[in-house]
Coordinates of C-alpha atoms and ligand atoms in Angstrom, one line a residue:
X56 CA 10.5 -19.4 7.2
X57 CA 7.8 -16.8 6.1
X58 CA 9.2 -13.0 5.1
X59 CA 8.1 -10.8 8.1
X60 CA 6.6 -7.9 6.9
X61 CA 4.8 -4.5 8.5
X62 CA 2.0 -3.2 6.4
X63 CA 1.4 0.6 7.1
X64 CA -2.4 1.3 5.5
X65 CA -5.1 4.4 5.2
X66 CA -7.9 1.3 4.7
X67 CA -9.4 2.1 1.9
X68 CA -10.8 -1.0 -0.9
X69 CA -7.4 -2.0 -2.2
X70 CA -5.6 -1.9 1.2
X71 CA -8.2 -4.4 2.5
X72 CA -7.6 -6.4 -0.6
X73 CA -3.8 -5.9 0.1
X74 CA -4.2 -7.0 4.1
X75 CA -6.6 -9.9 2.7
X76 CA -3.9 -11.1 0.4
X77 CA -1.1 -10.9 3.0
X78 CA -2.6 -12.0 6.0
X79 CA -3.8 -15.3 3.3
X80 CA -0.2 -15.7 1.8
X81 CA 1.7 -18.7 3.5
X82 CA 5.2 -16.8 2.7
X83 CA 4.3 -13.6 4.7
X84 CA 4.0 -13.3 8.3
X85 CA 2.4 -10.3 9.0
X86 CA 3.8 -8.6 12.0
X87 CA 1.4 -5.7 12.8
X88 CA -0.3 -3.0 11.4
X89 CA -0.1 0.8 11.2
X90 CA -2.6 3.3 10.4
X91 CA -2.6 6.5 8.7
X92 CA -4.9 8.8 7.7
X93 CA -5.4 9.3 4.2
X94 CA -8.7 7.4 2.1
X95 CA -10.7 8.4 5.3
X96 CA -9.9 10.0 8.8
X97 CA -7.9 7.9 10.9
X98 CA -10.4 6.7 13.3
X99 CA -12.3 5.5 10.2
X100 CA -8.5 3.6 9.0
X101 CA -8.9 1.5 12.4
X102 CA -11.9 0.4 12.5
X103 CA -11.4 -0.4 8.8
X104 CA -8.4 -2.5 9.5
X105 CA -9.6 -4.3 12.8
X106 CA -12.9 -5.5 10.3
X107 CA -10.9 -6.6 8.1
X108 CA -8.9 -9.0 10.2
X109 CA -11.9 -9.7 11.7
X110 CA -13.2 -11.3 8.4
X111 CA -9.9 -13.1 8.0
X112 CA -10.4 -14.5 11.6
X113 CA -6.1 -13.1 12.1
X114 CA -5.6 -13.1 15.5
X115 CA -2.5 -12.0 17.7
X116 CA -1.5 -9.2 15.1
X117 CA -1.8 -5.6 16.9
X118 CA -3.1 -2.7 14.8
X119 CA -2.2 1.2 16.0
X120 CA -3.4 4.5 14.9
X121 CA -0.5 7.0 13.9
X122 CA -0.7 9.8 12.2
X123 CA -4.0 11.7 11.8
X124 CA -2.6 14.7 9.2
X125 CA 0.1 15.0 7.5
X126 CA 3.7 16.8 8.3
X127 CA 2.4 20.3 7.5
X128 CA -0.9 20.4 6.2
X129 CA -4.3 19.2 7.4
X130 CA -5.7 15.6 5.9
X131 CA -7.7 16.2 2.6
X132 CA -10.1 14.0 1.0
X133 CA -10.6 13.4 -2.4
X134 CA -12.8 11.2 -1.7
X135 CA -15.5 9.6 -4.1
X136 CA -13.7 6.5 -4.9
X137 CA -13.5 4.1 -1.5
X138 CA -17.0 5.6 -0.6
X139 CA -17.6 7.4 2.7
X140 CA -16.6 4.4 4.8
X141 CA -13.8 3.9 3.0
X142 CA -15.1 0.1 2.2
X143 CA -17.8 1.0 -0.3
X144 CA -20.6 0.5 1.7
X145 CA -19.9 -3.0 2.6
X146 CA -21.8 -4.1 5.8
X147 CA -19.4 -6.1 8.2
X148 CA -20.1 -6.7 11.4
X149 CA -19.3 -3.7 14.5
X150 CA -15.8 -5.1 15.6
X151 CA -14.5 -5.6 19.1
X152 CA -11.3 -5.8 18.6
X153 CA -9.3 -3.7 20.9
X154 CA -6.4 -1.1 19.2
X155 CA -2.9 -1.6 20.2
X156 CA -2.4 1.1 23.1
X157 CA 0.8 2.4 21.7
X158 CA 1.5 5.6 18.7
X159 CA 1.9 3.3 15.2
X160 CA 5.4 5.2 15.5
X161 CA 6.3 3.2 18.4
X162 CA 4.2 0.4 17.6
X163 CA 6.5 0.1 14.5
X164 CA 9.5 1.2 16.4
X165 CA 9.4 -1.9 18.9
X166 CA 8.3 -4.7 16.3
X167 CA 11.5 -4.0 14.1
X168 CA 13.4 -3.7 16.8
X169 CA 12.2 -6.9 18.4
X170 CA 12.3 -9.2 15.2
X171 CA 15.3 -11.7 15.3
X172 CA 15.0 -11.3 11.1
X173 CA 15.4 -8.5 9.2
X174 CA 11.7 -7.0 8.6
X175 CA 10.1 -5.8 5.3
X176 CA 7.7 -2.4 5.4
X177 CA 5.0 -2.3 2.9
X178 CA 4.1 1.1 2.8
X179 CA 0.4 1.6 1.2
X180 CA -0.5 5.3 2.1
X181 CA 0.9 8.9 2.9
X182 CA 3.9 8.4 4.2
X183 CA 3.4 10.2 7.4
X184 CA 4.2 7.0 9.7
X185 CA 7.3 5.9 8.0
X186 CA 8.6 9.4 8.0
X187 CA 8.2 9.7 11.8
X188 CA 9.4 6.6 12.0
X189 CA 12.9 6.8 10.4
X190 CA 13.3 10.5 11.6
X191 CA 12.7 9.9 15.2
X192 CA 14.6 6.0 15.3
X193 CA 17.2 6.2 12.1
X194 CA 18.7 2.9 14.0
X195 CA 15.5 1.2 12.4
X196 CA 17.1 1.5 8.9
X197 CA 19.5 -1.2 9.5
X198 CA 16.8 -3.7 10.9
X199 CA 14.6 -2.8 7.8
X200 CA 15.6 -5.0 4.3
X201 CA 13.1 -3.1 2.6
X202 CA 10.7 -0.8 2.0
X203 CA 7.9 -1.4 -0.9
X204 CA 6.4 2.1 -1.5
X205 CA 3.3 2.6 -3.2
X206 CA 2.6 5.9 -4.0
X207 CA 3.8 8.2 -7.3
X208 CA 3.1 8.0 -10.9
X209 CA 6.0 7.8 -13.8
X210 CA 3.4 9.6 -16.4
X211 CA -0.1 11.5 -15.2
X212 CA -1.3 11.5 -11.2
X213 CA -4.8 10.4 -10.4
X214 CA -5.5 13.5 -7.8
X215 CA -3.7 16.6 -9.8
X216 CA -3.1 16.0 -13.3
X217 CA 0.6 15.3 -11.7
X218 CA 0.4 13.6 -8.4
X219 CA -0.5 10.5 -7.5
X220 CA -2.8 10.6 -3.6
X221 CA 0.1 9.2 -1.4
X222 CA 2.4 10.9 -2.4
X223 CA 0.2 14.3 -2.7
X224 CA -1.7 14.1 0.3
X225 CA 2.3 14.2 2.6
X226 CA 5.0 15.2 -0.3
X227 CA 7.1 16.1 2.4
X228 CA 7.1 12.3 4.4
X229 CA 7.5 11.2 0.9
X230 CA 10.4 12.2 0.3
X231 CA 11.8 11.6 3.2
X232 CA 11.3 8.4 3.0
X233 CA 12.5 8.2 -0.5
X234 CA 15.6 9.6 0.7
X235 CA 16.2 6.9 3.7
X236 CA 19.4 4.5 3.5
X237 CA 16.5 1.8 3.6
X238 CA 16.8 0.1 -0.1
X239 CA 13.4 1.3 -1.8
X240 CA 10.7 -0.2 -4.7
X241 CA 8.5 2.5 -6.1
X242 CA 5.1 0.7 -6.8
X243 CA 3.4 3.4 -8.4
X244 CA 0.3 4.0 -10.3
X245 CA 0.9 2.9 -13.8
X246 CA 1.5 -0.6 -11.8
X247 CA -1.1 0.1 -9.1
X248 CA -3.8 0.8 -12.1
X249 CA -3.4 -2.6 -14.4
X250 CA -4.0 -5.9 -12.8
X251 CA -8.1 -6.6 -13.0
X252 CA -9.6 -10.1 -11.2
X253 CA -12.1 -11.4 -13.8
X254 CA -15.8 -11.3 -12.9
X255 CA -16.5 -14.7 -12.8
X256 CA -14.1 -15.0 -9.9
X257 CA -15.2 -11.9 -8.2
X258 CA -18.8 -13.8 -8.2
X259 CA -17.2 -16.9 -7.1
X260 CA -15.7 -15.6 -4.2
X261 CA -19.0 -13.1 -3.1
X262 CA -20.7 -16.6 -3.0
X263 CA -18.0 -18.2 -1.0
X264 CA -18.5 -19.7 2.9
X265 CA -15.6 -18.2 4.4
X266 CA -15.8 -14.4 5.4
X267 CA -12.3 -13.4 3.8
X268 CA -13.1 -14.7 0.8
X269 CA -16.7 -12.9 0.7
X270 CA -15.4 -9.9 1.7
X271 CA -12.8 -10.0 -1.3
X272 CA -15.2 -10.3 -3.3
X273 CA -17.6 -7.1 -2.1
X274 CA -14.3 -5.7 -2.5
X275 CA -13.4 -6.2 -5.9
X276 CA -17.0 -5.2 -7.2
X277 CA -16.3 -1.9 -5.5
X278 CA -13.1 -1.6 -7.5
X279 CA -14.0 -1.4 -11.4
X280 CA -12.3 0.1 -13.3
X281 CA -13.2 2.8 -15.5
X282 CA -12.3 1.2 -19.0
X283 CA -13.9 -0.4 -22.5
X284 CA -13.8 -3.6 -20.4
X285 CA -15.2 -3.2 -17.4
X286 CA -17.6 -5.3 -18.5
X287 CA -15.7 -8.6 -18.1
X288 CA -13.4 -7.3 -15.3
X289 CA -14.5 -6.4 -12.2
X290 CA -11.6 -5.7 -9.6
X291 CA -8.1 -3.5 -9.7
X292 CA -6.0 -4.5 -6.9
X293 CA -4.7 -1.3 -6.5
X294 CA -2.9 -1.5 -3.5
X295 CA -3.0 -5.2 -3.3
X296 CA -0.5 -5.5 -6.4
X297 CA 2.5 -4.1 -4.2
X298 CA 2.1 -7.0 -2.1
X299 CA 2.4 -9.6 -5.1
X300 CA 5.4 -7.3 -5.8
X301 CA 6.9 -9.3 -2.4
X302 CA 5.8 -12.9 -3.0
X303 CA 6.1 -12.9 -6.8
X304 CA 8.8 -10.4 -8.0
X305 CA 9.6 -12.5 -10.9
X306 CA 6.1 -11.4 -12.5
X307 CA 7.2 -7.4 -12.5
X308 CA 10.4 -5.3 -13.9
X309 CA 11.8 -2.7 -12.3
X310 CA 14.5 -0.3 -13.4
X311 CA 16.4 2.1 -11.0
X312 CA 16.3 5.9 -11.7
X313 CA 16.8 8.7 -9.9
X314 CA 13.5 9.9 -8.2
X315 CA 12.4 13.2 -6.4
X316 CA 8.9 14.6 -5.0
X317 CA 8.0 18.0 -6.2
X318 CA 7.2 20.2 -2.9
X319 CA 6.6 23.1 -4.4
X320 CA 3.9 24.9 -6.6
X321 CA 1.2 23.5 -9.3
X322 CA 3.2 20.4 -9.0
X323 CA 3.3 19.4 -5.4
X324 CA 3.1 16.2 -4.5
X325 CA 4.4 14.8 -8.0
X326 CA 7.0 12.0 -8.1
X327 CA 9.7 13.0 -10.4
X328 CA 11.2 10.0 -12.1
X329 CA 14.1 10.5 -14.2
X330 CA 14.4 8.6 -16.8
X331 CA 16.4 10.1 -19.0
X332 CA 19.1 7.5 -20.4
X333 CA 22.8 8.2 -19.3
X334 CA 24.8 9.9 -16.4
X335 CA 23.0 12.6 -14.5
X336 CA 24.8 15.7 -13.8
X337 CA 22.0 16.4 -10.7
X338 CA 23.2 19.1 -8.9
X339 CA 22.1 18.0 -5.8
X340 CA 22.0 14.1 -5.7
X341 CA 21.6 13.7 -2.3
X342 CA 17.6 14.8 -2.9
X343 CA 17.7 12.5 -6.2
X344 CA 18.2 8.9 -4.5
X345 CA 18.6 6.1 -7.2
X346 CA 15.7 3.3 -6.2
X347 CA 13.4 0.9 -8.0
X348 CA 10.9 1.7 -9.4
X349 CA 8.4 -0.8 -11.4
X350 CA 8.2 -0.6 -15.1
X351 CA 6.1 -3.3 -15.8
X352 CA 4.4 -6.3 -15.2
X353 CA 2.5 -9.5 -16.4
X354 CA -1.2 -8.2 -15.1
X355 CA -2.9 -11.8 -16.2
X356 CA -0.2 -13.5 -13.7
X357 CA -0.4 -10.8 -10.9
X358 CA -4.4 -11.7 -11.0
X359 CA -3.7 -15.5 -11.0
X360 CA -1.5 -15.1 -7.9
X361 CA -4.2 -13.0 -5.7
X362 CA -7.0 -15.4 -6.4
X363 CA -4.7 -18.6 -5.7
X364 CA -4.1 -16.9 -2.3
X365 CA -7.5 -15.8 -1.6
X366 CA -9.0 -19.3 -2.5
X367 CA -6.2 -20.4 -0.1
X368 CA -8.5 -19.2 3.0
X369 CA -11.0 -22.4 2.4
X370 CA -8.2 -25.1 2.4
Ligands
LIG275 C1 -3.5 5.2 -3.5 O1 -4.5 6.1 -3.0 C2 -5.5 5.4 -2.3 O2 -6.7 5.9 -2.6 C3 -5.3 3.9 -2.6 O3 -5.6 3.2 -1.4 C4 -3.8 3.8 -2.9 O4 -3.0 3.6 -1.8 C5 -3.5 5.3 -5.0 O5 -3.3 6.6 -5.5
LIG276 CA1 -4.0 2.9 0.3

């Protein structure tokens, strides 16, 4: 039986990749989808999200717009690097595909609670949703078997010299997150910002008769990465990776430490990982929850398992 999962998304390049791959993977069944605002306004996340499963020709999966700022500040765009669509530029066509009527809250809400299995949340954006969603329905913690969080950095953030965007743009529904009884994996940047497709497959699948596998491609070649090889490696995953996280853990490490976001100051919105080896003598645990975090991974297998799933689409 596939693993029923939720995907909560600000859509953004590497979410689409990340909704390609799980809406293409035979072992996930993807339940619905929540917006958030985050890589562009929400409005913009929707439309994003219905075009993509669109492309993917997914039907029967409802899509809702939650939160449009975070907790207590206004949404703030950084910008530059999803383009001003959010998808690079990449023309798909207008989509008629109607929103789910309900808040992503309750959207949320009544697919966990409806689910005869025990659902999986991949959470690929501020957390603004999530944190609504276990504050105002805590009973959804025991019908939740995880919740894959992308979002922090163990070493430098890619918006401050500290933070990492998810995590930065809501610290506060961060943390609250990172603090639910809901077992946790931290998928954070120094994972997020490794596993490259090659070119050659990139090209392969811009050439490609089915519109996923196009659109994958488009997608990658607006995700290079700014390295020495950029000129044999088109596509980061990004977001995308926290999904082959699920379906492949055997190809990443994690380690448990405790972990904290930083509200306060020049540091807001940094993920605090502590790991220091030894006992802690935290003085107050209860804000330094023990979970996952990833440590490494094997980047040429990640890649390998994205583009087995995206040829997947023409069989
Ligand atoms: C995160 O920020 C967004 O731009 C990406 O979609 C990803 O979720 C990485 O910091
Ligand atoms: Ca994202």
């Amino acid at each position: 039986m596939p693993r029923r999962i939720l995907l909560d998304v600000d859509t953004g390049t590497d979410d689409a990749l990340a909704i390609l791959y799980a809406l293409g993977h035979p072992e996930l069944e993807v339940l619905g989808i929540s917006c958030v605002a985050g890589n562009v306004p929400i409005d913009q996340v929707v439309i994003n999200t219905c075009k993509v499963l669109d492309a993917a020709g997914a039907t029967g999966i409802p899509v809702a717009a939650g939160a449009f700022q975070p907790l207590l500040e206004s949404a703030r765009r950084t910008g530059k690097s999803h383009g001003v669509d959010g998808l690079g530029g990449i023309r798909l066509p207008a989509t008629s595909r109607q929103r789910s009527p309900l808040h992503a809250v309750e959207l949320l809400h009544q697919l966990i609670m409806a689910s005869t299995q025990r659902v999986t949340l991949v959470t690929l954006a501020p957390k603004t949703n999530v944190a609504l969603l276990l504050t105002m329905y805590p009973e959804v913690a025991t019908r939740l078997d995880h919740i894959i969080f992308m979002g922090g950095a163990t070493a430098g953030g890619n918006v401050t010299a500290l933070a990492e965007f998810n995590v930065w743009q809501d610290p506060e529904a961060a943390q609250c997150v990172i603090q639910s009884p809901v077992p946790i994996t931290l998928y954070g940047l120094e994972a997020f910002s490794r596993p490259t497709v090659d070119r050659a497959d990139a090209d392969r699948f811009r050439a490609h008769g089915h519109s996923a596998v196009r659109l994958a491609g488009e997608l990658l070649y607006r995700r290079r990465p700014r390295s020495e090889e950029s000129n044999r490696y088109v596509g980061l995953l990004g977001d995308a990776g926290a999904l082959i996280l699920l379906t492949n853990p055997e190809l990443f490490a994690t380690g448990k430490f405790p972990v904290r976001v930083n509200l306060v100051g020049i540091g807001r919105g940094q993920t605090i990982i502590d790991q220091r080896p030894g006992p802690r003598d935290a003085a107050e645990p209860d804000l330094w929850p023990r979970i996952a975090v990833v440590v490494d991974l094997d980047i040429a297998q990640v890649a390998s398992a994205f583009v087995k799933t995206i040829e997947g689409y023409a069989s």
